[in-house]
mmCIF file of C-alpha atoms (C1' of nucleotides) in Angstrom:
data_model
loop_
_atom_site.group_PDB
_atom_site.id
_atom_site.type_symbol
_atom_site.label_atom_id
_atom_site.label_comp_id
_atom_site.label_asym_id
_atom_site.label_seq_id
_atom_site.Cartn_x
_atom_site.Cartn_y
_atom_site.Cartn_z
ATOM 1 C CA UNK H 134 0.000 0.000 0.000
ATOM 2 C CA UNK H 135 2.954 2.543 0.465
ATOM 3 C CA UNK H 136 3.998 3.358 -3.169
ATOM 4 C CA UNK H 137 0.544 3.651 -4.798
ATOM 5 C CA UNK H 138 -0.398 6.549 -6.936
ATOM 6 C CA UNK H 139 -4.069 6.247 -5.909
ATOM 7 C CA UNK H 140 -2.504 5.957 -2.068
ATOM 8 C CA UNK H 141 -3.005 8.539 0.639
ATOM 9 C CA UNK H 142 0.494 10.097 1.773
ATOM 10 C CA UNK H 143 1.165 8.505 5.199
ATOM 11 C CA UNK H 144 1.835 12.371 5.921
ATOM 12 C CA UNK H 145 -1.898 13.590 5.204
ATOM 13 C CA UNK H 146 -3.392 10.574 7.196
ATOM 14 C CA UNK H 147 -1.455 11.463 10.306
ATOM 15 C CA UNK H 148 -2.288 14.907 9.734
ATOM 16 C CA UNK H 149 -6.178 14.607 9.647
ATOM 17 C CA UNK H 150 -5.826 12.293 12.834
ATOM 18 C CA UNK H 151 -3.578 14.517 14.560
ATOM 19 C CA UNK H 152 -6.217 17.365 14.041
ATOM 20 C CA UNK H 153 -8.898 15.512 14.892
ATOM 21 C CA UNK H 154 -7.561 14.716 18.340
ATOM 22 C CA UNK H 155 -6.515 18.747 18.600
ATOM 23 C CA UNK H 156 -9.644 19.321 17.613
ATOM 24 C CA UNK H 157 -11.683 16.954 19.803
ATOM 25 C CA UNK H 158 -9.074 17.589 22.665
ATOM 26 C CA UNK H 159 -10.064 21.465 22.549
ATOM 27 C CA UNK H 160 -13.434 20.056 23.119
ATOM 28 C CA UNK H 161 -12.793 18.344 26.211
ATOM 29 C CA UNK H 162 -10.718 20.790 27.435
ATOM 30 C CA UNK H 163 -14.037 22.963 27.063
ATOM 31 C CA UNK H 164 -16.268 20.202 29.504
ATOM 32 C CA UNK H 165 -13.331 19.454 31.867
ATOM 33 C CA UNK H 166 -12.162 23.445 32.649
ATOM 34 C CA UNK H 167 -15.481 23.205 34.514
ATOM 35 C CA UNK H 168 -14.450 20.804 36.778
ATOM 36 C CA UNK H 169 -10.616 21.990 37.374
ATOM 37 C CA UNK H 170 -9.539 18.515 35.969
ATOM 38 C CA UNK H 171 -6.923 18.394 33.267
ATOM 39 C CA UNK H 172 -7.386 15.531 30.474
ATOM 40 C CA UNK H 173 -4.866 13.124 32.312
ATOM 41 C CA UNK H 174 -6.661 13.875 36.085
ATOM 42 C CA UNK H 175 -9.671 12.709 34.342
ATOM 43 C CA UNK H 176 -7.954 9.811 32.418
ATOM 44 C CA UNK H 177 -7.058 8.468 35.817
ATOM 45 C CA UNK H 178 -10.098 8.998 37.325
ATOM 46 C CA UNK H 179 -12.110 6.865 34.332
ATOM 47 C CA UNK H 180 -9.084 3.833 35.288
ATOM 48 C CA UNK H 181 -10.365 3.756 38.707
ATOM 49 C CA UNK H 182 -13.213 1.767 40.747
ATOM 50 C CA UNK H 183 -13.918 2.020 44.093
ATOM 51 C CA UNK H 184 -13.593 -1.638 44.727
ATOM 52 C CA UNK H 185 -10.376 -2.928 43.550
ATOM 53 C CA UNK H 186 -7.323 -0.676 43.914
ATOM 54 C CA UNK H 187 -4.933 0.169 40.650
ATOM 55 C CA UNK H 188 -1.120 0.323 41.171
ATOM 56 C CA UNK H 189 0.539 3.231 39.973
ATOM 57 C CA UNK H 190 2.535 1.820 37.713
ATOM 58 C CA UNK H 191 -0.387 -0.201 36.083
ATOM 59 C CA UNK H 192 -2.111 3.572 35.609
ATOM 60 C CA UNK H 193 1.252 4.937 33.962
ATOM 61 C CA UNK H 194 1.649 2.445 31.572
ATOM 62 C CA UNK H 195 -2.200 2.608 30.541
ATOM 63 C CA UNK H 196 -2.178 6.319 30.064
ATOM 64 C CA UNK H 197 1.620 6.303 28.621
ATOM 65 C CA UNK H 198 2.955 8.774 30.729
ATOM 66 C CA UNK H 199 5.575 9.179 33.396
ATOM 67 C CA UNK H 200 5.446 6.929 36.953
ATOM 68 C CA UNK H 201 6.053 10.755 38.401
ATOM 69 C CA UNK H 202 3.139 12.269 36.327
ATOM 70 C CA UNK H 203 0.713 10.077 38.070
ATOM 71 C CA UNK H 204 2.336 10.421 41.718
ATOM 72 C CA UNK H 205 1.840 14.306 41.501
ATOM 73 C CA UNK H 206 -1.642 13.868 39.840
ATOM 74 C CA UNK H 207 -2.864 11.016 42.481
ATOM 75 C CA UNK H 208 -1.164 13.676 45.409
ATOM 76 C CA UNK H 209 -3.972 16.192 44.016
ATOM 77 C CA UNK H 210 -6.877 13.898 43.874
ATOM 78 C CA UNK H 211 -6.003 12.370 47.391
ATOM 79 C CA UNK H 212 -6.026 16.505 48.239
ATOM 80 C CA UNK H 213 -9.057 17.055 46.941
ATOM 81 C CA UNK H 214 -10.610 14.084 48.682
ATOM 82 C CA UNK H 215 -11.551 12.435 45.246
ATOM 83 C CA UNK H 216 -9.441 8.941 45.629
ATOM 84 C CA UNK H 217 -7.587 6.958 48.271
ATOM 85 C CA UNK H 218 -4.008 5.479 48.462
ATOM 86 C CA UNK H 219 -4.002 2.362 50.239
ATOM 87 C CA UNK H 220 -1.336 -0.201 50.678
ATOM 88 C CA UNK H 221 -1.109 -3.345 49.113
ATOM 89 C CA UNK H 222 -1.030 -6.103 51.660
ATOM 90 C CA UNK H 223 0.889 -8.646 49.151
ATOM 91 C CA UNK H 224 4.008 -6.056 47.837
ATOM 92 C CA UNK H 225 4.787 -3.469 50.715
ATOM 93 C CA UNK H 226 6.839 -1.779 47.489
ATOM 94 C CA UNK H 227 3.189 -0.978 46.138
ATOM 95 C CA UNK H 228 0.290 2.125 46.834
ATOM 96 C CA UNK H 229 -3.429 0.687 45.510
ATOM 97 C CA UNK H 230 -5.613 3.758 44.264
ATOM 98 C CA UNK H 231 -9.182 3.529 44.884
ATOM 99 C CA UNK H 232 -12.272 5.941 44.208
ATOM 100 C CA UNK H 233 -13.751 7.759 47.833
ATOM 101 C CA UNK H 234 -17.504 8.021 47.291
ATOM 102 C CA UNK H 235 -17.059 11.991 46.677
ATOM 103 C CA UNK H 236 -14.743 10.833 43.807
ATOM 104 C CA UNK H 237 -17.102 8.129 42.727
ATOM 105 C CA UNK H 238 -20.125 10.848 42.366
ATOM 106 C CA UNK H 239 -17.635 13.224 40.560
ATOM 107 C CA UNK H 240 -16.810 10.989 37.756
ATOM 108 C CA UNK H 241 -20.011 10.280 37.499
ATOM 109 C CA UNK H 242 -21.137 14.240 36.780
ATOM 110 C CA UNK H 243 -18.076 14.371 34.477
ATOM 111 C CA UNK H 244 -18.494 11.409 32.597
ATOM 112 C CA UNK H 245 -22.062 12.256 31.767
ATOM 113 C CA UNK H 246 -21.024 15.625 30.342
ATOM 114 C CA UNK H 247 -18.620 14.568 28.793
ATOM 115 C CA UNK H 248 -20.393 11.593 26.830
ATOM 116 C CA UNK H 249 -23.199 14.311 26.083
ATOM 117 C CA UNK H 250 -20.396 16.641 24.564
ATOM 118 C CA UNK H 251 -19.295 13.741 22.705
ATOM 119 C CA UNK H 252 -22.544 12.758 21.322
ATOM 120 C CA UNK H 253 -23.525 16.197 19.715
ATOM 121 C CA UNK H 254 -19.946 16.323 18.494
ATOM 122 C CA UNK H 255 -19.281 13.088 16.723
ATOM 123 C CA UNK H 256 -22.685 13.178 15.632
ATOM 124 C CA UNK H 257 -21.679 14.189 12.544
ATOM 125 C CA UNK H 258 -21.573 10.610 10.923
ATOM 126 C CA UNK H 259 -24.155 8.752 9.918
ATOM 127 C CA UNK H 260 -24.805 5.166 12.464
ATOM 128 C CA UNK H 261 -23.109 3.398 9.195
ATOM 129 C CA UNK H 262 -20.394 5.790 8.922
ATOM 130 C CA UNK H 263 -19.633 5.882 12.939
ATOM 131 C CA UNK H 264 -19.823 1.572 12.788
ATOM 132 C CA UNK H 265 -17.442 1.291 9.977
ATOM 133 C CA UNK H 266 -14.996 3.957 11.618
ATOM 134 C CA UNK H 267 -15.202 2.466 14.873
ATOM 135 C CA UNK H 268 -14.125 -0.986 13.221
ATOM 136 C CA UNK H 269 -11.683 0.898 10.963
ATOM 137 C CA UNK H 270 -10.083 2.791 14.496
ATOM 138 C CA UNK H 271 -9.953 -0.441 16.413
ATOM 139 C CA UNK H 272 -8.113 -2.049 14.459
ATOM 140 C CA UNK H 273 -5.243 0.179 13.871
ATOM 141 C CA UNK H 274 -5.807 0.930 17.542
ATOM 142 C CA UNK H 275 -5.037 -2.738 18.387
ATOM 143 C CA UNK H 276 -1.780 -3.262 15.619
ATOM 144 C CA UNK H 277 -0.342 0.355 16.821
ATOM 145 C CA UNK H 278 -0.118 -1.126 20.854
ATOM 146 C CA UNK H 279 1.499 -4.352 18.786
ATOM 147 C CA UNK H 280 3.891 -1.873 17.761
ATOM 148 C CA UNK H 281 4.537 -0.249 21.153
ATOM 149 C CA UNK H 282 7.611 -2.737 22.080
ATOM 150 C CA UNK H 283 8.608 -3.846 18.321
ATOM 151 C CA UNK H 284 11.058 -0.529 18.385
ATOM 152 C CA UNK H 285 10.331 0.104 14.757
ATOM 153 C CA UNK H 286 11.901 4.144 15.642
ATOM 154 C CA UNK H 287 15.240 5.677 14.961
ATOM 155 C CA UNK H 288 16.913 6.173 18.204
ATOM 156 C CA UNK H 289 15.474 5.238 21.973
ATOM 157 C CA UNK H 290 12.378 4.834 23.370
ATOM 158 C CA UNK H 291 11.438 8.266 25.305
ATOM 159 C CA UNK H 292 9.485 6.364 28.452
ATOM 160 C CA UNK H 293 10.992 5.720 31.585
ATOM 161 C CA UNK W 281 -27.955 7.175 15.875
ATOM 162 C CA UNK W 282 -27.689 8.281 19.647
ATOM 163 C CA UNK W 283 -29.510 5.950 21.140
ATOM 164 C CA UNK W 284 -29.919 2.526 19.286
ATOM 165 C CA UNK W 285 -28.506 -1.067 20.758
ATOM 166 C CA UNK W 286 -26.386 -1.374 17.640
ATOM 167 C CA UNK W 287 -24.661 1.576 18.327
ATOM 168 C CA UNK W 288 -21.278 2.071 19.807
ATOM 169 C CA UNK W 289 -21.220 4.136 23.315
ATOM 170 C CA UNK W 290 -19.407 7.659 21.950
ATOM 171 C CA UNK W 291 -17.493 7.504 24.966
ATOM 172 C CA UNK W 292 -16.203 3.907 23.576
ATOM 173 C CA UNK W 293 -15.574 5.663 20.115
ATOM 174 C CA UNK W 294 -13.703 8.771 21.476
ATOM 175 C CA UNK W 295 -11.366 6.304 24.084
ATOM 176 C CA UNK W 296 -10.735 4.919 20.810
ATOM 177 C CA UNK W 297 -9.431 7.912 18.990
ATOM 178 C CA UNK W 298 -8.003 8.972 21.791
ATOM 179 C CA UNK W 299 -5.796 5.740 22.334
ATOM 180 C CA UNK W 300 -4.213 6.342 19.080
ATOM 181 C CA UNK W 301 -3.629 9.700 19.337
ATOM 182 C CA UNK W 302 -1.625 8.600 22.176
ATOM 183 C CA UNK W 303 -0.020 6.028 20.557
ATOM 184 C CA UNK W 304 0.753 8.132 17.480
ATOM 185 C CA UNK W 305 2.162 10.706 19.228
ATOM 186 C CA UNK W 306 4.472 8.584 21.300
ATOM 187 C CA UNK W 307 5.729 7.423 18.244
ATOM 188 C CA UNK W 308 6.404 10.815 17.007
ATOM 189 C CA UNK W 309 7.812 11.996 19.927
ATOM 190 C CA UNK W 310 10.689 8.995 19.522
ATOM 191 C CA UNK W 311 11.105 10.299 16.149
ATOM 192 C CA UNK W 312 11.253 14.538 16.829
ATOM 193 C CA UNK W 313 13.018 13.494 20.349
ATOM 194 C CA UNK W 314 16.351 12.697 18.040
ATOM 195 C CA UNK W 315 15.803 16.798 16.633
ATOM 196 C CA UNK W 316 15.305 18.161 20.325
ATOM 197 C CA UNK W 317 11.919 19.083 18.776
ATOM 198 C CA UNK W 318 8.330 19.360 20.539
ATOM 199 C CA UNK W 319 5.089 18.367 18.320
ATOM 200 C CA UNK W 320 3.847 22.109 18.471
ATOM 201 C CA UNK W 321 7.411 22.901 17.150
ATOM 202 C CA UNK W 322 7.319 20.455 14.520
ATOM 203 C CA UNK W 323 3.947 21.430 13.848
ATOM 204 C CA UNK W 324 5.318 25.152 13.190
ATOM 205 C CA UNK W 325 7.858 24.062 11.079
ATOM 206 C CA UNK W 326 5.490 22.478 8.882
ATOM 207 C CA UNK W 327 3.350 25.615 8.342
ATOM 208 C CA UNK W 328 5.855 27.586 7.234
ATOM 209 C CA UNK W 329 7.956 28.412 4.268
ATOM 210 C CA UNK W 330 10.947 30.331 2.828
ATOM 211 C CA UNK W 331 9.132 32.505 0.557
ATOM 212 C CA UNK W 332 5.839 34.175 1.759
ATOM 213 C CA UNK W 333 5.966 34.784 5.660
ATOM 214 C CA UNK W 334 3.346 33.578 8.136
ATOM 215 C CA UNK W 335 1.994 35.395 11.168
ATOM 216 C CA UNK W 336 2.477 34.443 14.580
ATOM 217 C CA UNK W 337 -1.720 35.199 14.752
ATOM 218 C CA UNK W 338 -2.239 32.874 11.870
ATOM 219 C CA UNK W 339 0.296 30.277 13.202
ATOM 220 C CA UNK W 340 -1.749 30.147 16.666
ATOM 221 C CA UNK W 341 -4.798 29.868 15.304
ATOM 222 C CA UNK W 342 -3.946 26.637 12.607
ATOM 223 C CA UNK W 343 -2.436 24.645 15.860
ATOM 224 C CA UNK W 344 -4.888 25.661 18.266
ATOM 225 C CA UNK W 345 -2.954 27.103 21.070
ATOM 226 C CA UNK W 346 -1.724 30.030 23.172
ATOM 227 C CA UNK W 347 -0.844 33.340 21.123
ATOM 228 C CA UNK W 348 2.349 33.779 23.694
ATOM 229 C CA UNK W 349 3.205 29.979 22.750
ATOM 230 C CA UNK W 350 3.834 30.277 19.535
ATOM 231 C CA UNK W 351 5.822 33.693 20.620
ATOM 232 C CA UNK W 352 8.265 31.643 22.285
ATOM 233 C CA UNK W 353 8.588 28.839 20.102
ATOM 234 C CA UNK W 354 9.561 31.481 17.053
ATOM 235 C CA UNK W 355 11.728 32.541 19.699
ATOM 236 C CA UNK W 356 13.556 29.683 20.183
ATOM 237 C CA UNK W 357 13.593 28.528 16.160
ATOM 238 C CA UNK W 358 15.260 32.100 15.920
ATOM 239 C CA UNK W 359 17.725 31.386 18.493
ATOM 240 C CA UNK W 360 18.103 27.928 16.719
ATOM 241 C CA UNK W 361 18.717 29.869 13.886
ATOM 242 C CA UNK W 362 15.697 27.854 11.776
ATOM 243 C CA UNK W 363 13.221 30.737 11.481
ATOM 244 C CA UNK W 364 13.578 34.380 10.893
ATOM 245 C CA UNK W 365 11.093 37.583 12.073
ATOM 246 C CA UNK W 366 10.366 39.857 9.177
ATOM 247 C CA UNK W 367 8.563 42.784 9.811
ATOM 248 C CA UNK W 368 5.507 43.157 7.841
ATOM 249 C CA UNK W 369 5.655 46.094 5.890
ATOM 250 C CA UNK W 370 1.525 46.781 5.255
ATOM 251 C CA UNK W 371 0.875 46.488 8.659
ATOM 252 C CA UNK W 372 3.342 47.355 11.572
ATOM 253 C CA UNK W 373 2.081 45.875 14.629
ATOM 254 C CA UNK W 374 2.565 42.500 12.782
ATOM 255 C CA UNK W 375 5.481 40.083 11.841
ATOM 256 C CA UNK W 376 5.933 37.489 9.209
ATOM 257 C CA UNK W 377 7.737 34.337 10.270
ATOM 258 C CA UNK W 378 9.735 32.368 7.423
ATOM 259 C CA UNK W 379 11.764 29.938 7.431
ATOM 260 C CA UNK W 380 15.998 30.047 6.705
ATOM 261 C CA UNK W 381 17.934 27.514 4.634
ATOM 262 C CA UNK W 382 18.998 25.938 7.514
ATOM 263 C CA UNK W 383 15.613 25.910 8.674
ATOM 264 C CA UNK W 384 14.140 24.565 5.296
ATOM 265 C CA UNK W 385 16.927 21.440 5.762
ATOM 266 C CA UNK W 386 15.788 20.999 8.852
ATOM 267 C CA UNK W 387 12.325 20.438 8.114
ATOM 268 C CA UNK W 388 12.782 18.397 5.223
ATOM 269 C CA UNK W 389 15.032 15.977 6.921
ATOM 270 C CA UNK W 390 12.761 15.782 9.713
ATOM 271 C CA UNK W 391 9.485 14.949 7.780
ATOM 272 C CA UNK W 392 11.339 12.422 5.988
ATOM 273 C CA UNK W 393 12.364 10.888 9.010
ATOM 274 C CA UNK W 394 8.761 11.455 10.278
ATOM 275 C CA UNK W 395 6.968 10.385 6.956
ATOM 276 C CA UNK W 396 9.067 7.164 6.762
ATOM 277 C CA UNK W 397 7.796 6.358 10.421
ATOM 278 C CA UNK W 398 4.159 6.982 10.062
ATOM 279 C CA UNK W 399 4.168 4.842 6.866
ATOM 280 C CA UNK W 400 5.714 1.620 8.796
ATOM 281 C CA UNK W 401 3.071 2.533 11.487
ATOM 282 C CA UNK W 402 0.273 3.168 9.672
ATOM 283 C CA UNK W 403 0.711 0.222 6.949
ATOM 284 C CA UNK W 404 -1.444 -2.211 9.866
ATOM 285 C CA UNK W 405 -4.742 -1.387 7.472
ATOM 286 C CA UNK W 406 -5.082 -2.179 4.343
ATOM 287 C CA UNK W 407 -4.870 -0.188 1.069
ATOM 288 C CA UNK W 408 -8.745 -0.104 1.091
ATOM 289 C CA UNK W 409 -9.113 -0.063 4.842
ATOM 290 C CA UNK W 410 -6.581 2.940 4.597
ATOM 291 C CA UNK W 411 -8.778 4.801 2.095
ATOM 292 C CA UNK W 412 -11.824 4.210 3.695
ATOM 293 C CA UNK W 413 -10.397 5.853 7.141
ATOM 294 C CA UNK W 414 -9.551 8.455 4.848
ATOM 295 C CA UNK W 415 -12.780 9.733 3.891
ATOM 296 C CA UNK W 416 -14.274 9.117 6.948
ATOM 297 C CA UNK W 417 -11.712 11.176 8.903
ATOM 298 C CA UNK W 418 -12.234 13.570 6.883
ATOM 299 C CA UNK W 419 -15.441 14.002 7.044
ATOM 300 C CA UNK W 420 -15.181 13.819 10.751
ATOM 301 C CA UNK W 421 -12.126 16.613 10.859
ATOM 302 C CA UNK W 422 -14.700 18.724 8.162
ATOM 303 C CA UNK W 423 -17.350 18.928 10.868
ATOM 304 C CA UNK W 424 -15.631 19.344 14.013
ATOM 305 C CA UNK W 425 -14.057 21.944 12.468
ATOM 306 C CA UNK W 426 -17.945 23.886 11.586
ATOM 307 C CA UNK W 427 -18.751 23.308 15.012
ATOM 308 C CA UNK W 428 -15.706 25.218 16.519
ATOM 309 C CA UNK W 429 -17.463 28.418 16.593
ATOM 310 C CA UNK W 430 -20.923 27.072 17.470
ATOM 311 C CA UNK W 431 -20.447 26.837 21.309
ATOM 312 C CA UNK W 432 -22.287 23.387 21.680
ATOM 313 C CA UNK W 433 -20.165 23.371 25.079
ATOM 314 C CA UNK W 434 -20.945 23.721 28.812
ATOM 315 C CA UNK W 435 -18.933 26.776 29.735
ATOM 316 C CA UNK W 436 -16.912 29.317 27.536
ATOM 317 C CA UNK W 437 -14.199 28.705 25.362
ATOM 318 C CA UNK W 438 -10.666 28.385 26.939
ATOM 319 C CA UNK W 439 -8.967 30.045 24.031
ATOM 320 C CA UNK W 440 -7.874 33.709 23.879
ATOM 321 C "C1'" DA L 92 19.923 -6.154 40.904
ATOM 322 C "C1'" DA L 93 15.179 -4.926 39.843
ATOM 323 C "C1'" DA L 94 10.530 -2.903 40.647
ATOM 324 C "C1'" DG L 95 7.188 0.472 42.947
ATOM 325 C "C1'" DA L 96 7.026 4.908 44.287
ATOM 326 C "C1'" DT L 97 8.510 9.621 45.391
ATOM 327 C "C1'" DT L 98 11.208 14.160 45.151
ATOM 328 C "C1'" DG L 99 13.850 18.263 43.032
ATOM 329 C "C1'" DA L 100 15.115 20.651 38.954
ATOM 330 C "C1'" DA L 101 13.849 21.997 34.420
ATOM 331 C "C1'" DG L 102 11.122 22.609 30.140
ATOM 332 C "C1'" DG L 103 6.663 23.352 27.696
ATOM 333 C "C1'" DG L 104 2.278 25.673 27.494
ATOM 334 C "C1'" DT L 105 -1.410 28.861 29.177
ATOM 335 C "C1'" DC L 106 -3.547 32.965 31.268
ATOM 336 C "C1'" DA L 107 -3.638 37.733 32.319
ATOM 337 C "C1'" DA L 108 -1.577 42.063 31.737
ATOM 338 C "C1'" DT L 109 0.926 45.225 28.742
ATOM 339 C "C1'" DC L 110 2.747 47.677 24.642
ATOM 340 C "C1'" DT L 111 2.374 49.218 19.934
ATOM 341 C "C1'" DT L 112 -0.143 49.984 15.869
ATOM 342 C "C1'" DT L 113 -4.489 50.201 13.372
ATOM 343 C "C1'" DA U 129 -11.686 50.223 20.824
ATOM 344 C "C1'" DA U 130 -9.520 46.288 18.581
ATOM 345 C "C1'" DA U 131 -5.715 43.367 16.719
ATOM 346 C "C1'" DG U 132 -0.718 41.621 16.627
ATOM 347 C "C1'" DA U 133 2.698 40.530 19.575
ATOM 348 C "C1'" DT U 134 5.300 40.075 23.868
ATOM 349 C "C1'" DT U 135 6.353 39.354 28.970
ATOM 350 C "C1'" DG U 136 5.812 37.474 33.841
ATOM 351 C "C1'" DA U 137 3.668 34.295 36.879
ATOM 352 C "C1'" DC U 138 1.871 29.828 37.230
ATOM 353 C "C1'" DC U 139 0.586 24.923 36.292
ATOM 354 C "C1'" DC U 140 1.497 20.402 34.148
ATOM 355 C "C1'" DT U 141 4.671 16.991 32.758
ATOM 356 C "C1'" DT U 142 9.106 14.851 32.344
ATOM 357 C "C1'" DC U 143 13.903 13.387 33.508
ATOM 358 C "C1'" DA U 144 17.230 12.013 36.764
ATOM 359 C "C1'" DA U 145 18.273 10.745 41.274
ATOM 360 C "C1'" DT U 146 16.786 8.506 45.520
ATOM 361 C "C1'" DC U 147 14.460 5.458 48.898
ATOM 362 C "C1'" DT U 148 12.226 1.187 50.130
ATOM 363 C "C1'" DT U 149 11.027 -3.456 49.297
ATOM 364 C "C1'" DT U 150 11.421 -7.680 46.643
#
DNA sequence: AAAGATTGAAGGGTCAATCTTT
DNA sequence: AAAGATTGACCCTTCAATCTTT
């Protein structure tokens, strides 16, 4: 598929993706200012139950960012009284993160808005259209985290 | 084709897109990491030329962020000695930003680099799979892009 | 030695205020 | 008054170093 004259450029694909997430990212930006959470506070906050605690790490690797990201952003939300460290009986090494029922009820609210938000905006396809992109996007989703540890990049991986 | 039991949750189709937009830009960020680049950076880069001059206003507006941002990333192009400030000459309170020789190298060698990437990433669909995503992105980008100025939000817009 | 987690220093981006020009 | 651009203060995230436990 790479050489093709009837081919997208690899360039202009990236590019339409890349503004769609800018574009939908603005968008969440929009719902979330209204609850002074940022887009990874919230992230973390969708990872978590109030049942069974997540490690740290386990929350890092899912949202691909730093180990120290997440320590600063789970010292807020233990501020604020939204979620709970609690240590793990088994590995003395590890903190379990669990939702406090004020934290539960907040994700709630934002979750709602924010599915509403999404609903007007990707409303924009038709149910056929939104199927076959949804099958289309999982997909590439799926072979892209195959990627993740294939090192298929010039120079090192950026991730501690 | 909100509410129908063959639909897919939007919330389930925006984790989606946003999963690869995470994986996508991790990828890129191994890639622009070996330039000392940032993706806003590299996104400026792109948008310019050596010929006709871009404003910063322009510049902000196309990558959806801060005015001052894209002050200080001329700023540090300049000092990189990739960009240049020229001072419009219709309108005074203005400057057009192109790009040097060095700069021009720079960017092509980069989005070779970058191009050569995304095609080894990307080649997980199909030709017809690809082209299909294609059109439906599109259409997708087209619209989220009419609704900008709508204000289908909770709150006010976050942009100045 | 390796893994989970945390801390300090530093860079990237945004907001609000300011300056100049229109 | 409004638009283009810049600056200072502040927040978010990351990297490197460190501590504890395995």
């Amino acid at each position: 598929m790479s050489s093709d004259l009837l081919s997208i450029p690899a360039y202009e694909q990236y590019r339409i993706i890349h503004d769609i997430y800018v574009l939908l990212d603005d968008g969440d930006q929009r719902v979330l200012n209204n609850f002074r959470l940022t887009a990874l506070q919230y992230g973390v906050l969708n990872l978590l139950d109030a049942d069974e605690g997540q490690r740290l790490t386990t929350l890092s690797d899912q949202l691909l960012c730093a180990r120290s990201t997440i320590t600063r952003i789970i010292d807020q939300l233990e501020r604020d009284g939204l979620v709970r460290r609690v240590g793990d009986a088994e590995d003395r090494r590890a903190q379990r993160v669990v939702l406090t029922p004020k934290g539960e009820a907040q994700r709630t609210q934002v979750r709602t808005l924010h599915e509403d938000s999404l609903e007007r905006r990707l409303s924009i396809l038709s149910l056929d259209e939104y199927q076959q992109l949804h099958w289309l996007l999982t997909k590439l989703r799926d072979g892209l985290r195959a990627q993740l540890d294939s090192d298929c990049y010039k120079g090192g991986s950026s991730r501690s």
